Every structure is written in C-alpha cells, then in structure tokens.
Coordinates of C-alpha atoms in Angstrom, one line a residue:
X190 CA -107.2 2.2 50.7
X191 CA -104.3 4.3 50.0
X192 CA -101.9 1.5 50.2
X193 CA -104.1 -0.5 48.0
X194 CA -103.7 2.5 45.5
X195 CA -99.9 2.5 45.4
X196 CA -99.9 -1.5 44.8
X197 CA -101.9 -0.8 42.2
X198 CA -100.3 2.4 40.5
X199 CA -96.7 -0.2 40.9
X200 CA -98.1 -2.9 39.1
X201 CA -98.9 -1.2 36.1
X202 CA -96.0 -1.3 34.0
X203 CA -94.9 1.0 31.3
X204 CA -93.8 -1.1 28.3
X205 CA -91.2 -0.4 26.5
X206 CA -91.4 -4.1 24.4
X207 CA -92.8 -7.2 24.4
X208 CA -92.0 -10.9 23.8
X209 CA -93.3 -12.2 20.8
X210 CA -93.5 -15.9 22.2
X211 CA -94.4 -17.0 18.5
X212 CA -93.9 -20.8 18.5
X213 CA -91.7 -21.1 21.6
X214 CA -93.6 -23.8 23.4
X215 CA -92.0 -26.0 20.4
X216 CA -87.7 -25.2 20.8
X217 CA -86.3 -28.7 19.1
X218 CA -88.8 -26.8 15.9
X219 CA -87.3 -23.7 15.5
X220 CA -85.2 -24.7 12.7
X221 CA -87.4 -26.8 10.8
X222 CA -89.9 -24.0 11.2
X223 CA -87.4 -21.4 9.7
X224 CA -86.7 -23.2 6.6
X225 CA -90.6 -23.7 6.1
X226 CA -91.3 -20.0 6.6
X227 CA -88.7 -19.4 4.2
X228 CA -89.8 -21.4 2.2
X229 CA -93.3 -20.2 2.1
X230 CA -91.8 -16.2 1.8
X231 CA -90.3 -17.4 -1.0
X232 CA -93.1 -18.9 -3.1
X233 CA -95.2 -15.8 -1.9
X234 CA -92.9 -13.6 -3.6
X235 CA -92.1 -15.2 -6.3
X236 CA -95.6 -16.6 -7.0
X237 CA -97.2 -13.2 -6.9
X238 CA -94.2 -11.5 -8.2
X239 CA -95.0 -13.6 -11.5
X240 CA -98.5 -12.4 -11.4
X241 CA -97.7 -8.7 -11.1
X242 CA -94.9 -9.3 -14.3
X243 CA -97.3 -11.2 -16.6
X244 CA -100.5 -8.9 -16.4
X245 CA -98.1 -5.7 -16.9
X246 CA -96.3 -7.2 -19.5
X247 CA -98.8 -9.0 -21.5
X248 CA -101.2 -7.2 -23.8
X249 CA -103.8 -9.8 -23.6
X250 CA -104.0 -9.3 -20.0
X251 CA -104.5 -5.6 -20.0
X252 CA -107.9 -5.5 -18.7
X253 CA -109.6 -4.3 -15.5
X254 CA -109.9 -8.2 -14.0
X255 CA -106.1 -8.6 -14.3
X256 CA -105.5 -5.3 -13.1
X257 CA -106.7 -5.9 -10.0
X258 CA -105.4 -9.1 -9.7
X259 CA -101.9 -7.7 -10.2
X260 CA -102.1 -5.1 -7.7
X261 CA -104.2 -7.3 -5.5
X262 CA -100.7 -10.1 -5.7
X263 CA -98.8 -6.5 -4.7
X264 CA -100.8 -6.0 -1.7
X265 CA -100.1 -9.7 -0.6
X266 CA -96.5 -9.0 -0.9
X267 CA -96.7 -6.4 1.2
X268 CA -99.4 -8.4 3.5
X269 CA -96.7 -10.7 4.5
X270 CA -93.8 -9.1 4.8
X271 CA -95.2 -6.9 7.4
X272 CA -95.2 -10.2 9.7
X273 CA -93.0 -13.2 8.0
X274 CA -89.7 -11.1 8.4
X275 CA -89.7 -10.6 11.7
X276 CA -91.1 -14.2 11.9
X277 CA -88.4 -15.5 10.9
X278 CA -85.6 -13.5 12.7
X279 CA -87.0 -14.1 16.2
X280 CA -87.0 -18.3 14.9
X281 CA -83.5 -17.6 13.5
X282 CA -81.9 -15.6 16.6
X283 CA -84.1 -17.0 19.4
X284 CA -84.6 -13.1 20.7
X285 CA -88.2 -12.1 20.0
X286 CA -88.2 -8.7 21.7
X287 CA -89.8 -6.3 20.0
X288 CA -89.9 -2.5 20.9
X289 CA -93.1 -0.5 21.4
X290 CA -92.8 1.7 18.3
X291 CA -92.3 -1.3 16.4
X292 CA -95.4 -3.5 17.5
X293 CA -97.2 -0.5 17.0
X294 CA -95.7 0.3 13.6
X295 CA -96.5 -3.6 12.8
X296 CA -100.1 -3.9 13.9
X297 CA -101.1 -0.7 11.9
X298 CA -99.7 -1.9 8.6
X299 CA -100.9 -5.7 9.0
X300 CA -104.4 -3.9 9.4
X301 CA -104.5 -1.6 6.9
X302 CA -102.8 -4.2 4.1
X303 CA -105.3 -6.6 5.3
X304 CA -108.4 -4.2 4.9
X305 CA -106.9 -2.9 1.3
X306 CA -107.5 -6.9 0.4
X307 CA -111.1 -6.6 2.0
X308 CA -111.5 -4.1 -0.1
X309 CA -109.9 -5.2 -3.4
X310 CA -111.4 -8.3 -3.0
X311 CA -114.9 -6.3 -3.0
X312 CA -114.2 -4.2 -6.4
X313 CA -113.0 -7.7 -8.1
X314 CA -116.3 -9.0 -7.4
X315 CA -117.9 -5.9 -8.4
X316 CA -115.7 -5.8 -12.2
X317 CA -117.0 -9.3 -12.5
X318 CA -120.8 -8.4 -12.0
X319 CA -120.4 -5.5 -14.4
X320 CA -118.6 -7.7 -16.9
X321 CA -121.3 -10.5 -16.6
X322 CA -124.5 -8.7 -15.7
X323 CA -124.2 -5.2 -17.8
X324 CA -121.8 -6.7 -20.5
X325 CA -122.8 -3.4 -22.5
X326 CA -121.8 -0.7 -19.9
X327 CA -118.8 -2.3 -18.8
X328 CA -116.2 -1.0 -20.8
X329 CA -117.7 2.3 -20.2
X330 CA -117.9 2.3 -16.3
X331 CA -114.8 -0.1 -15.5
X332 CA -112.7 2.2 -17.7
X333 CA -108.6 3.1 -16.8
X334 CA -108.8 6.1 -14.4
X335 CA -112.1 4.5 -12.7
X336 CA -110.0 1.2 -11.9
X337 CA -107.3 3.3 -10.5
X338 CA -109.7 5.5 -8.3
X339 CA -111.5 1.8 -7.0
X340 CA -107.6 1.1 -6.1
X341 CA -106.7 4.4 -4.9
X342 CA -109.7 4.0 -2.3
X343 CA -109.1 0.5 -1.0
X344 CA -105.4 1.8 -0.2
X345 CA -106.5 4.6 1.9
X346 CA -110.1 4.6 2.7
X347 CA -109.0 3.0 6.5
X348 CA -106.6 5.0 7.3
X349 CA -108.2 7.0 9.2
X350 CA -110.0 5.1 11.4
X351 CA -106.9 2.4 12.2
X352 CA -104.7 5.4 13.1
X353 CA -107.5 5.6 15.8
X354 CA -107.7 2.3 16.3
X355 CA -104.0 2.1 16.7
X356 CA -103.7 4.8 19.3
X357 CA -106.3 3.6 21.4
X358 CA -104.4 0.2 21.8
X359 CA -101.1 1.5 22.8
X360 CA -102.7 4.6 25.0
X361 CA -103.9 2.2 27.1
X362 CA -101.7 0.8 29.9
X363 CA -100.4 -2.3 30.4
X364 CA -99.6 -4.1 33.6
X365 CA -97.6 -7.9 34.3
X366 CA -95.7 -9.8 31.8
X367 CA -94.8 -8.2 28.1
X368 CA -95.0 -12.0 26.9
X369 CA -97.4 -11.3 23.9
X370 CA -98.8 -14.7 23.0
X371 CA -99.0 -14.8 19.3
X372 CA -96.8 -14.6 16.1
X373 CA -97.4 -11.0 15.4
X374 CA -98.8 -7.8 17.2
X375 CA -102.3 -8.2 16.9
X376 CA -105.0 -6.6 18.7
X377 CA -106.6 -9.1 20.6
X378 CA -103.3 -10.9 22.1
X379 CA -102.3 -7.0 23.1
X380 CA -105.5 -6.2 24.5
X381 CA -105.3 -9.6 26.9
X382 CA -101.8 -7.9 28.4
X383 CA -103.8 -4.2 29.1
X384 CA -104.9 -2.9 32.0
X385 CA -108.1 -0.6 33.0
X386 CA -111.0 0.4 30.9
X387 CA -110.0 -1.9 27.5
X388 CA -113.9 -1.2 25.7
X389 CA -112.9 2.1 23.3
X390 CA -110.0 -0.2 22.3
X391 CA -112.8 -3.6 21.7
X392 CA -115.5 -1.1 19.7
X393 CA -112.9 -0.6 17.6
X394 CA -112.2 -4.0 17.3
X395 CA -115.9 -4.4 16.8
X396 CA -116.0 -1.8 13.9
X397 CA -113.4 -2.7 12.2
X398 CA -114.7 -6.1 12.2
X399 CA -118.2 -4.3 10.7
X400 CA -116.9 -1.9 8.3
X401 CA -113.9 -3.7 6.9
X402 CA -114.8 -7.3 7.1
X403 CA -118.7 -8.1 7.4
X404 CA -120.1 -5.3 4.9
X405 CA -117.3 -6.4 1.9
X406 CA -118.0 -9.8 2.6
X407 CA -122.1 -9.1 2.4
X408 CA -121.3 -7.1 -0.5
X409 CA -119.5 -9.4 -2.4
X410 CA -122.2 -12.2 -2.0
X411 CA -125.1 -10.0 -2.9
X412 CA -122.8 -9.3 -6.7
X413 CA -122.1 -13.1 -6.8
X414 CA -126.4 -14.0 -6.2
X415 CA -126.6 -11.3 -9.0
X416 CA -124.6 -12.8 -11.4
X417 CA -125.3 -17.0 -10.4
X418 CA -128.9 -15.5 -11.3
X419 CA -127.6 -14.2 -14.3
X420 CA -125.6 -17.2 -15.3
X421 CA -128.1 -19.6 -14.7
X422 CA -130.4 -17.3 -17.7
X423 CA -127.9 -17.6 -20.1
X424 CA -129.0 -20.0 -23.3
X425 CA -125.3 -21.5 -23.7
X426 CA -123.7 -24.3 -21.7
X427 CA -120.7 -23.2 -23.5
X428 CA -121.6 -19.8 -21.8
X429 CA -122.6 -20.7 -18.2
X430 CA -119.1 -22.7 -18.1
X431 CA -116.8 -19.9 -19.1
X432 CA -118.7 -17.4 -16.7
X433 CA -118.6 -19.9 -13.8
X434 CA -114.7 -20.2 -14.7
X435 CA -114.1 -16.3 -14.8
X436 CA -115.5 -16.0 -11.1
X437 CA -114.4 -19.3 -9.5
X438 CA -111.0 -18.0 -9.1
X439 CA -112.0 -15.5 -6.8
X440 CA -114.4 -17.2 -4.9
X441 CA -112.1 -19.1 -3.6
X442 CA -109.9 -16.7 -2.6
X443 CA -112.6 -15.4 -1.0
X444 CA -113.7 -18.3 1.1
X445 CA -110.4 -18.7 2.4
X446 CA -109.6 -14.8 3.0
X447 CA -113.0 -14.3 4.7
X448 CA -113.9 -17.9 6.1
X449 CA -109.9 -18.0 8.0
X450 CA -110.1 -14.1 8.8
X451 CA -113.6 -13.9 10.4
X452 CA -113.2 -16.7 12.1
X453 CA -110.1 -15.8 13.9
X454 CA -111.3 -12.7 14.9
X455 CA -114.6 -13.3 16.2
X456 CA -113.5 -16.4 18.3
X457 CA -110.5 -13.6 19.6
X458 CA -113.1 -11.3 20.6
X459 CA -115.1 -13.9 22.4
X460 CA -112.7 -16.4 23.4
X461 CA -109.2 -15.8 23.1
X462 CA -107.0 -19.2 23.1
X463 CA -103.2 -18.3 21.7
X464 CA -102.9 -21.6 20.0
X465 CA -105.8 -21.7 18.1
X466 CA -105.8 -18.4 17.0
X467 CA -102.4 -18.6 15.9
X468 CA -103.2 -21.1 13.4
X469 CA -106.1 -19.1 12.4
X470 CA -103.8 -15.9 11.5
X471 CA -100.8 -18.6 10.0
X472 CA -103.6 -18.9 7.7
X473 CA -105.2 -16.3 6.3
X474 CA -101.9 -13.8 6.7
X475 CA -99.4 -16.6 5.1
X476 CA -100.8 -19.9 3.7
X477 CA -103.8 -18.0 2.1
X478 CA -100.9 -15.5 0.1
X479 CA -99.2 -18.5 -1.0
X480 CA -102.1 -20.1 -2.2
X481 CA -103.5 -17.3 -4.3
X482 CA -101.3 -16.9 -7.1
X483 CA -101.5 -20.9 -8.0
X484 CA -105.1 -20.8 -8.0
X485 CA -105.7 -17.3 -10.1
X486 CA -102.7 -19.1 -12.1
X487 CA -103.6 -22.7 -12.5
X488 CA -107.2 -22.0 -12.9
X489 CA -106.9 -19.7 -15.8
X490 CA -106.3 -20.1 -19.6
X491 CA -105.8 -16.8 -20.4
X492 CA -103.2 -16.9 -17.8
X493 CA -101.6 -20.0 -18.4
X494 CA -101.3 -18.9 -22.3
X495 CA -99.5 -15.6 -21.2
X496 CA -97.5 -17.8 -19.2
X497 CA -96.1 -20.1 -21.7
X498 CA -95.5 -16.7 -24.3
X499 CA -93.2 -15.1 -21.8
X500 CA -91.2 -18.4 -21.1
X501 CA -90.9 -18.8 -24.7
X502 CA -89.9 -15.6 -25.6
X503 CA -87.4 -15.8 -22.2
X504 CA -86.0 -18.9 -23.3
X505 CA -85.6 -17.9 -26.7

C-alpha cells in the first residue's frame, strides 16, 4: 500500500507547460495552414476594423443598433487574437510549448471575450425588441449612458466567476503527458490531462455553460417570438420587410455564435474527441469572426450607403 502511494505521488507531474499539438497530425500542412490563418486574421481585422471606423464616423450610424455593433466587431478583434497569434507562431516555428502562466492567461481571456459576445449579443437582441415592439419608449430607455452601462456590464459581469473558474483548472494537478490536444487552452482538453477529483472544475464548466450561454441564448429567442409576433401585426408589407431586414443580421450571427459554441461544448463535456471539437472551436472562435462583419455589412443599406460616402470622400 505504501509503495502503491509513492508510484502514485511520482506520477503526478507538476506542469510547468504544455504542447499545443494544434494541427500536428497534418506536417506537409503547416505552411498552407499558416498563410490561411493569416489570411483569415487579416480579413477579421480589417473587416471589423471597417465596422468599428464607419459607425464612429458616420452620423447616420450614430444610433444604439450600430453602437453595439461597433463595439461588438471590437470584442471579435479581441476574440481572436487571444488564440490566432499564437496559432500561427506554433504553425510558423513548429515549437508549440506553451508555459503555465500563459495557458492560464489564454483560457481566461478566450472565456471572458467569448461571454462579453454572449452577452452583447443578448442587449442587441433586446435594442431590437424595444425599437420594434415599444417604438415610443425607445429613444427614452435605449438612450447614450444606458447603452454604455448595457456594454459596461457584458465586459465585466463574468469576471468574477471565470477568475474561479480559472483557478480551479490549474489548482488541480496534472499527471502523464503535457500534450494538450487542441488549438488553444480550453477547458475541456485541460481537464482530459488532470488528475484526482476534476468535478469543482466540470460544475464550473456546467455553469458557465448555464449562465453565459443557455440563459442569453433563451433570452434572445423569447425578444425575437416578441417581436416575429409583433411583425406579423403590422398592416404594411413594406413594414414587415424592413423589420425582418433590421433583425436578420443578427440572427444569423446568432445561429452561428450559439449553434457552433453550444455544440462544441456540450459534446466536450460528454464526449471529448480532439478532432471534432477542434473544428467545432475553428468555428465559432475564427470563421464565425470573419463572417460577421460581411453579413452586418452586405446585408445592410444603411451600411452599405455609409460605406460608399466614406470611400468617396477618401478617394476624393
């Protein structure tokens, strides 16, 4: 029994980094990769980048929707280059150690930014329900200092709790190999490595997955049943179009944020597979922010006319 004790106490390693194997298992595709991650940082950037210039700049886009859609392009931004960075270092240099500090540092940022979305996704729907369903009252209730408050709070209403969450990951120990099996530190890929009692660190898990994803998500379909029912009332075909038109944007950013993200999540919790769920998180942590700003762009006049004015007055 007591040598048992002392095999066990020696296999339990304290970690100082970890491997992010990433997309090893494919080495004559590093370099192709590369330039398509690049590629993709790039259009993120610059896509969003436009979005956050034009709704500053432009008068006629100085209203709550666009407000939140600028700083909701900011926090995508942000979103990636927590992860597509250091992506595409470990594909350019072939070393894909990271240290301790640094996983931690990662996995706490890529949570919060990606709850701050949850969130800001939630008040968009909400500025759309008061716009369409209490036209009168809007411009009263969505006024300046209440839009900054609604952004205020999806910045830093988490914090506290993914601090938590955060230490309870990396208190735990871990034992074996340091190869992390993913493209980023995540928790369920870390949780897979750790050894000993893992279920503080998987209720965590579990609320997070409540609070920040399930209740914003049931949220924002109980505003968008209010205002379909409110759509489908109004008189005007002319009417029901341009209201449909205002909210289709964001609905589909929303199926793709929520559809990719729950998903990923739920089948990490319940049955972890390092391929699959890296395609899950490519998606909804890198396609999904590229895809964004081309359809709140491509799908919106007012946008497209704001558009065309600066590159007029740019080019003239």
């Amino acid at each position: 029994m007591e040598y048992r004790g002392e095999m066990i106490v020696k296999n339990i390693t304290v970690m100082e980094e970890f491997i992010l194997l990433g997309f090893s298992e494919f080495p004559s595709l590093q370099e192709f990769l590369f330039v398509i991650f690049l590629v993709i940082y790039i259009c993120i950037i610059l896509g969003n980048g436009l979005i956050i210039l034009i709704t500053n700049v432009e008068r006629a886009l100085q209203t709550p929707m666009y407000y939140f859609i600028g700083n909701f392009s900011f926090v995508e931004i942000c979103y990636t280059s927590v992860t597509l960075p250091r992506m595409l270092k470990n594909l350019w240099s072939q070393k894909r150690n990271i240290s301790l500090l640094s996983c931690a540092a990662q996995q706490f940022f890529f949570i919060i930014l990606g709850i701050t979305e949850s969130f800001l996704l939630t008040v968009m729907s909400y500025d759309r329900y008061m716009a369409i369903c209490n036209p009168l009252y809007y411009p009263l209730i969505m006024n300046q200092r209440m839009c900054v408050q609604m952004v205020i709070g999806s910045w830093v209403t988490a914090i506290p709790l993914i601090i938590g969450q955060t230490y309870q990951v990396f208190s735990v120990s871990f034992c074996g190999s340091n190869k992390l099996n993913h493209i980023f530190c995540d928790m369920p890929p870390l949780l897979k490595l750790a050894c000993g009692d893992i279920s503080g660190a998987e209720s965590f898990l579990l609320i997070d997955c409540l609070l920040f994803g399930l209740i914003p998500f049931l949220l924002i379909l109980y505003s968008y049943s209010r205002i379909l029912s409110t759509i489908l009332k109004l008189p005007s075909i002319t009417g029901r179009s341009k209201a449909f038109s205002t909210c289709s944007s964001h609905l589909i950013v929303v199926c793709l944020y929520y559809g990719s993200g729950i998903t990923a999540y739920l089948q990490s919790m319940y049955n972890y597979s390092g391929r699959t769920d890296k395609i899950f998180s490519l998606f909804y942590s890198i396609v999904t922010p590229m895809i964004n700003p081309m359809v709140y762009s491509l799908r919106n006049k007012d946008f497209i006319q704001s558009m065309r004015k600066l590159f007029s007055k740019s080019v003239g």
